PDB file of C-alpha atoms and ligand atoms in Angstrom:
ATOM      1  CA  UNK A  38       0.036   0.067  -0.093  1.00  0.00           C
ATOM      2  CA  UNK A  39       1.358   3.384  -1.207  1.00  0.00           C
ATOM      3  CA  UNK A  40       1.201   6.431   1.246  1.00  0.00           C
ATOM      4  CA  UNK A  41      -1.212   9.154   0.996  1.00  0.00           C
ATOM      5  CA  UNK A  42       0.766  12.698  -0.147  1.00  0.00           C
ATOM      6  CA  UNK A  43      -0.997  15.995  -0.081  1.00  0.00           C
ATOM      7  CA  UNK A  44      -2.178  17.242  -3.370  1.00  0.00           C
ATOM      8  CA  UNK A  45      -0.014  20.316  -3.890  1.00  0.00           C
ATOM      9  CA  UNK A  46       3.342  18.139  -2.931  1.00  0.00           C
ATOM     10  CA  UNK A  47       2.036  15.943  -5.413  1.00  0.00           C
ATOM     11  CA  UNK A  48       1.571  18.795  -8.224  1.00  0.00           C
ATOM     12  CA  UNK A  49       4.665  19.961  -7.274  1.00  0.00           C
ATOM     13  CA  UNK A  50       6.202  16.988  -7.685  1.00  0.00           C
ATOM     14  CA  UNK A  51       5.226  16.465 -11.194  1.00  0.00           C
ATOM     15  CA  UNK A  52       6.776  20.222 -11.636  1.00  0.00           C
ATOM     16  CA  UNK A  53       3.898  22.052 -11.830  1.00  0.00           C
ATOM     17  CA  UNK A  54       5.811  24.823 -10.550  1.00  0.00           C
ATOM     18  CA  UNK A  55       6.285  26.943  -7.404  1.00  0.00           C
ATOM     19  CA  UNK A  56       3.921  26.725  -4.169  1.00  0.00           C
ATOM     20  CA  UNK A  57       2.009  29.694  -5.225  1.00  0.00           C
ATOM     21  CA  UNK A  58       1.499  28.375  -8.837  1.00  0.00           C
ATOM     22  CA  UNK A  59       0.241  24.752  -7.382  1.00  0.00           C
ATOM     23  CA  UNK A  60      -2.104  26.495  -5.132  1.00  0.00           C
ATOM     24  CA  UNK A  61      -3.668  28.856  -8.134  1.00  0.00           C
ATOM     25  CA  UNK A  62      -3.555  25.759 -10.352  1.00  0.00           C
ATOM     26  CA  UNK A  63      -5.737  23.763  -7.563  1.00  0.00           C
ATOM     27  CA  UNK A  64      -8.362  26.591  -6.892  1.00  0.00           C
ATOM     28  CA  UNK A  65      -8.795  27.234 -10.458  1.00  0.00           C
ATOM     29  CA  UNK A  66     -10.521  23.867 -10.245  1.00  0.00           C
ATOM     30  CA  UNK A  67      -8.054  22.112 -12.904  1.00  0.00           C
ATOM     31  CA  UNK A  68      -7.289  19.315 -10.941  1.00  0.00           C
ATOM     32  CA  UNK A  69      -9.640  16.066 -10.501  1.00  0.00           C
ATOM     33  CA  UNK A  70      -9.097  13.151  -8.484  1.00  0.00           C
ATOM     34  CA  UNK A  71     -10.772  10.199  -8.938  1.00  0.00           C
ATOM     35  CA  UNK A  72     -13.540  11.988 -11.119  1.00  0.00           C
ATOM     36  CA  UNK A  73     -14.238  14.993  -8.882  1.00  0.00           C
ATOM     37  CA  UNK A  74     -12.683  18.536  -8.905  1.00  0.00           C
ATOM     38  CA  UNK A  75     -10.701  18.972  -5.496  1.00  0.00           C
ATOM     39  CA  UNK A  76      -9.973  22.967  -5.113  1.00  0.00           C
ATOM     40  CA  UNK A  77      -8.099  21.880  -1.593  1.00  0.00           C
ATOM     41  CA  UNK A  78      -4.718  21.407  -2.356  1.00  0.00           C
ATOM     42  CA  UNK A  79      -4.118  19.903   1.679  1.00  0.00           C
ATOM     43  CA  UNK A  80      -6.107  16.901   0.787  1.00  0.00           C
ATOM     44  CA  UNK A  81      -3.953  13.827   1.413  1.00  0.00           C
ATOM     45  CA  UNK A  82      -4.514  11.183  -1.850  1.00  0.00           C
ATOM     46  CA  UNK A  83      -2.833   7.892  -3.159  1.00  0.00           C
ATOM     47  CA  UNK A  84      -0.810   9.334  -6.455  1.00  0.00           C
ATOM     48  CA  UNK A  85      -0.136   5.832  -7.278  1.00  0.00           C
ATOM     49  CA  UNK A  86      -4.128   4.582  -6.960  1.00  0.00           C
ATOM     50  CA  UNK A  87      -5.872   7.325  -7.555  1.00  0.00           C
ATOM     51  CA  UNK A  88      -6.713   8.819 -11.175  1.00  0.00           C
ATOM     52  CA  UNK A  89      -5.356  12.340 -11.273  1.00  0.00           C
ATOM     53  CA  UNK A  90      -6.525  14.489 -13.980  1.00  0.00           C
ATOM     54  CA  UNK A  91      -4.787  18.150 -14.712  1.00  0.00           C
ATOM     55  CA  UNK A  92      -6.763  20.482 -16.959  1.00  0.00           C
ATOM     56  CA  UNK A  93      -8.655  17.096 -18.376  1.00  0.00           C
ATOM     57  CA  UNK A  94      -5.542  15.435 -19.283  1.00  0.00           C
ATOM     58  CA  UNK A  95      -4.816  12.081 -17.128  1.00  0.00           C
ATOM     59  CA  UNK A  96      -1.386  12.423 -15.631  1.00  0.00           C
ATOM     60  CA  UNK A  97       1.096   9.427 -14.434  1.00  0.00           C
ATOM     61  CA  UNK A  98       2.759  10.324 -10.794  1.00  0.00           C
ATOM     62  CA  UNK A  99       6.271   9.961 -10.282  1.00  0.00           C
ATOM     63  CA  UNK A 100       8.273  11.178  -7.490  1.00  0.00           C
ATOM     64  CA  UNK A 101      11.687  10.487  -9.146  1.00  0.00           C
ATOM     65  CA  UNK A 102      13.236  10.832 -12.507  1.00  0.00           C
ATOM     66  CA  UNK A 103      16.541   8.703 -13.420  1.00  0.00           C
ATOM     67  CA  UNK A 104      18.628  10.059 -16.844  1.00  0.00           C
ATOM     68  CA  UNK A 105      21.428   7.982 -18.295  1.00  0.00           C
ATOM     69  CA  UNK A 106      23.258  10.437 -20.463  1.00  0.00           C
ATOM     70  CA  UNK A 107      26.326  10.239 -22.591  1.00  0.00           C
ATOM     71  CA  UNK A 108      28.406  13.123 -21.626  1.00  0.00           C
ATOM     72  CA  UNK A 109      30.560  14.835 -24.369  1.00  0.00           C
ATOM     73  CA  UNK A 110      33.894  16.941 -23.769  1.00  0.00           C
ATOM     74  CA  UNK A 111      33.535  20.410 -22.779  1.00  0.00           C
ATOM     75  CA  UNK A 112      30.420  20.365 -20.526  1.00  0.00           C
ATOM     76  CA  UNK A 113      30.447  20.515 -16.886  1.00  0.00           C
ATOM     77  CA  UNK A 114      28.906  18.064 -14.733  1.00  0.00           C
ATOM     78  CA  UNK A 115      27.487  20.208 -11.984  1.00  0.00           C
ATOM     79  CA  UNK A 116      23.907  22.114 -11.694  1.00  0.00           C
ATOM     80  CA  UNK A 117      25.141  25.276 -12.623  1.00  0.00           C
ATOM     81  CA  UNK A 118      28.211  27.314 -13.770  1.00  0.00           C
ATOM     82  CA  UNK A 119      28.378  31.110 -14.687  1.00  0.00           C
ATOM     83  CA  UNK A 120      30.427  30.373 -17.482  1.00  0.00           C
ATOM     84  CA  UNK A 121      30.541  27.028 -19.038  1.00  0.00           C
ATOM     85  CA  UNK A 122      27.613  24.998 -20.453  1.00  0.00           C
ATOM     86  CA  UNK A 123      26.311  22.198 -17.672  1.00  0.00           C
ATOM     87  CA  UNK A 124      24.694  19.090 -18.078  1.00  0.00           C
ATOM     88  CA  UNK A 125      21.450  20.600 -17.168  1.00  0.00           C
ATOM     89  CA  UNK A 126      21.586  22.635 -19.763  1.00  0.00           C
ATOM     90  CA  UNK A 127      21.285  20.028 -22.317  1.00  0.00           C
ATOM     91  CA  UNK A 128      17.822  18.224 -21.182  1.00  0.00           C
ATOM     92  CA  UNK A 129      14.683  19.446 -21.871  1.00  0.00           C
ATOM     93  CA  UNK A 130      12.143  21.326 -19.659  1.00  0.00           C
ATOM     94  CA  UNK A 131      10.159  18.318 -19.091  1.00  0.00           C
ATOM     95  CA  UNK A 132      12.780  16.777 -17.325  1.00  0.00           C
ATOM     96  CA  UNK A 133      14.321  20.129 -15.677  1.00  0.00           C
ATOM     97  CA  UNK A 134      11.345  20.782 -13.569  1.00  0.00           C
ATOM     98  CA  UNK A 135      12.018  17.756 -11.210  1.00  0.00           C
ATOM     99  CA  UNK A 136      15.476  19.224 -10.515  1.00  0.00           C
ATOM    100  CA  UNK A 137      17.996  16.442 -11.661  1.00  0.00           C
ATOM    101  CA  UNK A 138      21.507  16.684 -10.382  1.00  0.00           C
ATOM    102  CA  UNK A 139      24.475  14.397 -11.515  1.00  0.00           C
ATOM    103  CA  UNK A 140      25.857  11.449  -9.473  1.00  0.00           C
ATOM    104  CA  UNK A 141      28.969  11.862  -9.036  1.00  0.00           C
ATOM    105  CA  UNK A 142      31.131  13.753 -11.484  1.00  0.00           C
ATOM    106  CA  UNK A 143      32.950  13.672 -14.739  1.00  0.00           C
ATOM    107  CA  UNK A 144      35.863  16.036 -15.239  1.00  0.00           C
ATOM    108  CA  UNK A 145      35.010  18.612 -17.977  1.00  0.00           C
ATOM    109  CA  UNK A 146      37.231  16.921 -20.956  1.00  0.00           C
ATOM    110  CA  UNK A 147      35.563  13.514 -19.665  1.00  0.00           C
ATOM    111  CA  UNK A 148      32.632  11.437 -21.797  1.00  0.00           C
ATOM    112  CA  UNK A 149      30.463   8.679 -21.122  1.00  0.00           C
ATOM    113  CA  UNK A 150      28.499   7.880 -18.505  1.00  0.00           C
ATOM    114  CA  UNK A 151      26.302   9.711 -16.361  1.00  0.00           C
ATOM    115  CA  UNK A 152      23.383   9.534 -14.515  1.00  0.00           C
ATOM    116  CA  UNK A 153      21.207  12.169 -13.322  1.00  0.00           C
ATOM    117  CA  UNK A 154      17.979  11.944 -10.628  1.00  0.00           C
ATOM    118  CA  UNK A 155      16.361  13.853  -8.409  1.00  0.00           C
ATOM    119  CA  UNK A 156      16.153  10.414  -6.000  1.00  0.00           C
ATOM    120  CA  UNK A 157      18.987  11.821  -2.883  1.00  0.00           C
ATOM    121  CA  UNK A 158      18.888   8.953  -1.352  1.00  0.00           C
ATOM    122  CA  UNK A 159      20.028   6.701  -4.394  1.00  0.00           C
ATOM    123  CA  UNK A 160      22.653   8.956  -5.309  1.00  0.00           C
ATOM    124  CA  UNK A 161      23.913   8.672  -1.530  1.00  0.00           C
ATOM    125  CA  UNK A 162      24.300   4.774  -2.070  1.00  0.00           C
ATOM    126  CA  UNK A 163      25.836   5.041  -5.136  1.00  0.00           C
ATOM    127  CA  UNK A 164      28.572   7.509  -3.917  1.00  0.00           C
ATOM    128  CA  UNK A 165      28.698   6.718  -0.790  1.00  0.00           C
ATOM    129  CA  UNK A 166      32.796   5.810  -0.029  1.00  0.00           C
ATOM    130  CA  UNK A 167      31.031   2.265   2.226  1.00  0.00           C
ATOM    131  CA  UNK A 168      29.484   0.738  -0.889  1.00  0.00           C
ATOM    132  CA  UNK A 169      32.454   0.463  -3.194  1.00  0.00           C
ATOM    133  CA  UNK A 170      30.430   0.889  -6.401  1.00  0.00           C
ATOM    134  CA  UNK A 171      32.578  -0.258  -9.381  1.00  0.00           C
ATOM    135  CA  UNK A 172      33.184   2.312 -12.159  1.00  0.00           C
ATOM    136  CA  UNK A 173      34.448   1.357 -15.594  1.00  0.00           C
ATOM    137  CA  UNK A 174      36.738   3.874 -17.566  1.00  0.00           C
ATOM    138  CA  UNK A 175      37.704   3.441 -20.923  1.00  0.00           C
ATOM    139  CA  UNK A 176      40.807   5.911 -21.683  1.00  0.00           C
ATOM    140  CA  UNK A 177      43.879   6.144 -24.111  1.00  0.00           C
ATOM    141  CA  UNK A 178      46.987   6.955 -22.655  1.00  0.00           C
ATOM    142  CA  UNK A 179      50.361   8.581 -23.366  1.00  0.00           C
ATOM    143  CA  UNK A 180      53.379   5.752 -23.260  1.00  0.00           C
ATOM    144  CA  UNK A 181      53.254   1.858 -22.996  1.00  0.00           C
ATOM    145  CA  UNK A 182      50.922   0.675 -20.731  1.00  0.00           C
ATOM    146  CA  UNK A 183      52.489  -1.988 -18.628  1.00  0.00           C
ATOM    147  CA  UNK A 184      51.792  -5.263 -17.068  1.00  0.00           C
ATOM    148  CA  UNK A 185      53.834  -3.549 -14.190  1.00  0.00           C
ATOM    149  CA  UNK A 186      51.588  -0.376 -13.953  1.00  0.00           C
ATOM    150  CA  UNK A 187      48.653  -3.520 -13.869  1.00  0.00           C
ATOM    151  CA  UNK A 188      50.356  -4.980 -11.064  1.00  0.00           C
ATOM    152  CA  UNK A 189      50.641  -1.677  -9.350  1.00  0.00           C
ATOM    153  CA  UNK A 190      47.222  -0.787  -9.905  1.00  0.00           C
ATOM    154  CA  UNK A 191      46.436  -4.096  -8.425  1.00  0.00           C
ATOM    155  CA  UNK A 192      47.884  -3.381  -5.171  1.00  0.00           C
ATOM    156  CA  UNK A 193      46.828   0.443  -5.306  1.00  0.00           C
ATOM    157  CA  UNK A 194      49.252   3.395  -6.012  1.00  0.00           C
ATOM    158  CA  UNK A 195      49.924   6.256  -4.077  1.00  0.00           C
ATOM    159  CA  UNK A 196      48.661   9.446  -5.807  1.00  0.00           C
ATOM    160  CA  UNK A 197      49.897  12.948  -5.371  1.00  0.00           C
ATOM    161  CA  UNK A 198      48.279  13.340  -2.065  1.00  0.00           C
ATOM    162  CA  UNK A 199      49.651  10.827  -0.764  1.00  0.00           C
ATOM    163  CA  UNK A 200      46.510   8.955  -0.846  1.00  0.00           C
ATOM    164  CA  UNK A 201      47.017   5.128  -1.461  1.00  0.00           C
ATOM    165  CA  UNK A 202      44.127   4.086  -3.644  1.00  0.00           C
ATOM    166  CA  UNK A 203      41.877   1.045  -3.424  1.00  0.00           C
ATOM    167  CA  UNK A 204      42.806  -1.957  -5.562  1.00  0.00           C
ATOM    168  CA  UNK A 205      41.656  -1.218  -9.382  1.00  0.00           C
ATOM    169  CA  UNK A 206      41.619  -3.421 -12.244  1.00  0.00           C
ATOM    170  CA  UNK A 207      43.887  -2.583 -15.161  1.00  0.00           C
ATOM    171  CA  UNK A 208      42.610  -4.149 -18.624  1.00  0.00           C
ATOM    172  CA  UNK A 209      45.472  -3.252 -21.271  1.00  0.00           C
ATOM    173  CA  UNK A 210      43.096  -3.666 -24.807  1.00  0.00           C
ATOM    174  CA  UNK A 211      46.491  -2.205 -26.761  1.00  0.00           C
ATOM    175  CA  UNK A 212      49.918  -1.109 -25.944  1.00  0.00           C
ATOM    176  CA  UNK A 213      51.601   1.236 -27.593  1.00  0.00           C
ATOM    177  CA  UNK A 214      52.859   5.033 -28.251  1.00  0.00           C
ATOM    178  CA  UNK A 215      49.336   5.503 -27.168  1.00  0.00           C
ATOM    179  CA  UNK A 216      47.846   2.459 -24.847  1.00  0.00           C
ATOM    180  CA  UNK A 217      44.357   1.980 -24.686  1.00  0.00           C
ATOM    181  CA  UNK A 218      42.799   0.564 -21.741  1.00  0.00           C
ATOM    182  CA  UNK A 219      39.927  -0.357 -19.304  1.00  0.00           C
ATOM    183  CA  UNK A 220      40.183   0.566 -15.459  1.00  0.00           C
ATOM    184  CA  UNK A 221      37.788  -0.455 -12.900  1.00  0.00           C
ATOM    185  CA  UNK A 222      37.807   1.698  -9.734  1.00  0.00           C
ATOM    186  CA  UNK A 223      36.203   1.326  -6.994  1.00  0.00           C
ATOM    187  CA  UNK A 224      36.319   4.914  -5.398  1.00  0.00           C
ATOM    188  CA  UNK A 225      35.551   8.326  -7.136  1.00  0.00           C
ATOM    189  CA  UNK A 226      38.585  10.744  -5.778  1.00  0.00           C
ATOM    190  CA  UNK A 227      38.925  13.676  -7.601  1.00  0.00           C
ATOM    191  CA  UNK A 228      40.398  13.421 -11.037  1.00  0.00           C
ATOM    192  CA  UNK A 229      41.041   9.673  -9.740  1.00  0.00           C
ATOM    193  CA  UNK A 230      41.711   7.905 -13.152  1.00  0.00           C
ATOM    194  CA  UNK A 231      43.914  10.163 -14.475  1.00  0.00           C
ATOM    195  CA  UNK A 232      46.255  10.789 -11.390  1.00  0.00           C
ATOM    196  CA  UNK A 233      46.331   7.343 -11.153  1.00  0.00           C
ATOM    197  CA  UNK A 234      48.209   7.107 -14.550  1.00  0.00           C
ATOM    198  CA  UNK A 235      50.171  10.491 -13.473  1.00  0.00           C
ATOM    199  CA  UNK A 236      51.525   7.850 -10.607  1.00  0.00           C
ATOM    200  CA  UNK A 237      53.087   5.703 -13.069  1.00  0.00           C
ATOM    201  CA  UNK A 238      54.565   8.497 -15.179  1.00  0.00           C
ATOM    202  CA  UNK A 239      52.039   8.561 -17.901  1.00  0.00           C
ATOM    203  CA  UNK A 240      48.976  10.745 -19.012  1.00  0.00           C
ATOM    204  CA  UNK A 241      45.127   9.988 -19.854  1.00  0.00           C
ATOM    205  CA  UNK A 242      44.471  11.899 -23.204  1.00  0.00           C
ATOM    206  CA  UNK A 243      41.331  10.449 -23.504  1.00  0.00           C
ATOM    207  CA  UNK A 244      38.688   9.571 -20.444  1.00  0.00           C
ATOM    208  CA  UNK A 245      35.392   7.973 -21.215  1.00  0.00           C
ATOM    209  CA  UNK A 246      32.933   6.273 -18.330  1.00  0.00           C
ATOM    210  CA  UNK A 247      31.413   3.146 -19.637  1.00  0.00           C
ATOM    211  CA  UNK A 248      29.523   1.721 -16.509  1.00  0.00           C
ATOM    212  CA  UNK A 249      28.976   2.653 -12.590  1.00  0.00           C
ATOM    213  CA  UNK A 250      27.797  -0.297 -11.016  1.00  0.00           C
ATOM    214  CA  UNK A 251      26.080  -2.963 -13.392  1.00  0.00           C
ATOM    215  CA  UNK A 252      24.507  -0.006 -15.226  1.00  0.00           C
ATOM    216  CA  UNK A 253      26.153   0.269 -18.878  1.00  0.00           C
ATOM    217  CA  UNK A 254      26.466   3.345 -20.869  1.00  0.00           C
ATOM    218  CA  UNK A 255      24.138   2.581 -23.826  1.00  0.00           C
ATOM    219  CA  UNK A 256      26.496   3.301 -26.943  1.00  0.00           C
ATOM    220  CA  UNK A 257      23.531   4.175 -29.086  1.00  0.00           C
ATOM    221  CA  UNK A 258      23.139   7.160 -27.301  1.00  0.00           C
ATOM    222  CA  UNK A 259      25.298   9.899 -29.176  1.00  0.00           C
ATOM    223  CA  UNK A 260      27.529  12.631 -27.235  1.00  0.00           C
ATOM    224  CA  UNK A 261      24.738  14.714 -25.659  1.00  0.00           C
ATOM    225  CA  UNK A 262      22.274  12.684 -25.899  1.00  0.00           C
ATOM    226  CA  UNK A 263      19.856  10.966 -23.044  1.00  0.00           C
ATOM    227  CA  UNK A 264      17.269   8.896 -22.433  1.00  0.00           C
ATOM    228  CA  UNK A 265      15.414   7.299 -18.952  1.00  0.00           C
ATOM    229  CA  UNK A 266      16.545   4.521 -17.283  1.00  0.00           C
ATOM    230  CA  UNK A 267      14.457   1.485 -17.246  1.00  0.00           C
ATOM    231  CA  UNK A 268      13.551  -0.010 -14.061  1.00  0.00           C
ATOM    232  CA  UNK A 269      15.898  -2.778 -14.367  1.00  0.00           C
ATOM    233  CA  UNK A 270      18.686  -0.398 -15.185  1.00  0.00           C
ATOM    234  CA  UNK A 271      18.093   1.784 -11.827  1.00  0.00           C
ATOM    235  CA  UNK A 272      18.680  -1.724 -10.270  1.00  0.00           C
ATOM    236  CA  UNK A 273      21.671  -2.677 -11.914  1.00  0.00           C
ATOM    237  CA  UNK A 274      22.839   0.838 -10.805  1.00  0.00           C
ATOM    238  CA  UNK A 275      23.550  -0.018  -7.269  1.00  0.00           C
ATOM    239  CA  UNK A 276      24.922  -3.813  -8.175  1.00  0.00           C
ATOM    240  CA  UNK A 277      28.647  -3.923  -7.919  1.00  0.00           C
ATOM    241  CA  UNK A 278      29.841  -6.225 -10.141  1.00  0.00           C
ATOM    242  CA  UNK A 279      30.560  -5.524 -13.484  1.00  0.00           C
ATOM    243  CA  UNK A 280      30.057  -8.420 -16.168  1.00  0.00           C
ATOM    244  CA  UNK A 281      31.961  -7.812 -19.281  1.00  0.00           C
TER     245      UNK A 281
HETATM  246  N1  LIG B 261      38.866  10.004 -13.110  1.00  0.00           N
HETATM  247  C1  LIG B 261      39.286  11.405 -13.821  1.00  0.00           C
HETATM  248  O1  LIG B 261      40.780  11.470 -13.823  1.00  0.00           O
HETATM  249  N2  LIG B 261      38.321  11.987 -14.354  1.00  0.00           N
HETATM  250  C2  LIG B 261      37.081  12.343 -14.522  1.00  0.00           C
HETATM  251  O2  LIG B 261      36.278  12.446 -15.293  1.00  0.00           O
HETATM  252  C3  LIG B 261      36.864  10.630 -13.949  1.00  0.00           C
HETATM  253  C4  LIG B 261      37.429   9.802 -12.960  1.00  0.00           C
END
């Protein structure tokens, strides 16, 4: 059984504006609950079992939204920035009204999987250092990445600030003047992948996040494109294992 919520809160969760806007909407007689016009915003209803109509249109209730984006380079992964374009600038008003925020950060020049949601608890669980949710990255690195680097990463390397990283899994796809690798890490320190390679004297020149937990980037999304997560994908986000 779902818990009942105030009508005005439901309407604001659905993105129908400020408290004042919502009040006006309710007063105007535009809201119908189970076939009856309701003019009292404090009325408590079960938004999942009641039929809610706004201006004659049936509205499907939801409190949270979950989006996956293929973040392009040159875009900041925060909700606002006075100078640069942010990932929020890339999404449509239909989703913006839910005030989504990114689950974790990517550098301005990093591409790939970014999850946006307004579900603070889920975000907290995914980002919690205690949960060790795995993040998979593809990187191109200047110089030859070696078996020795693989061993060092698996033991943990010391970053420039003296922090020792948790064991990480390095897979070498191609090892040449520019090496191609996959790296799975279980934490998310600032610039972590770049700094891990710097600790072994190498520079990351291209970085793309491929997965968070069991959730993989949908490669059919072009750079800057996004879509809603399916229910299965929302669950995968918190699953730790990545099967490649
Ligand atoms: N590690 C980095 O160095 N940069 C990112 O954007 C993500 C992980």
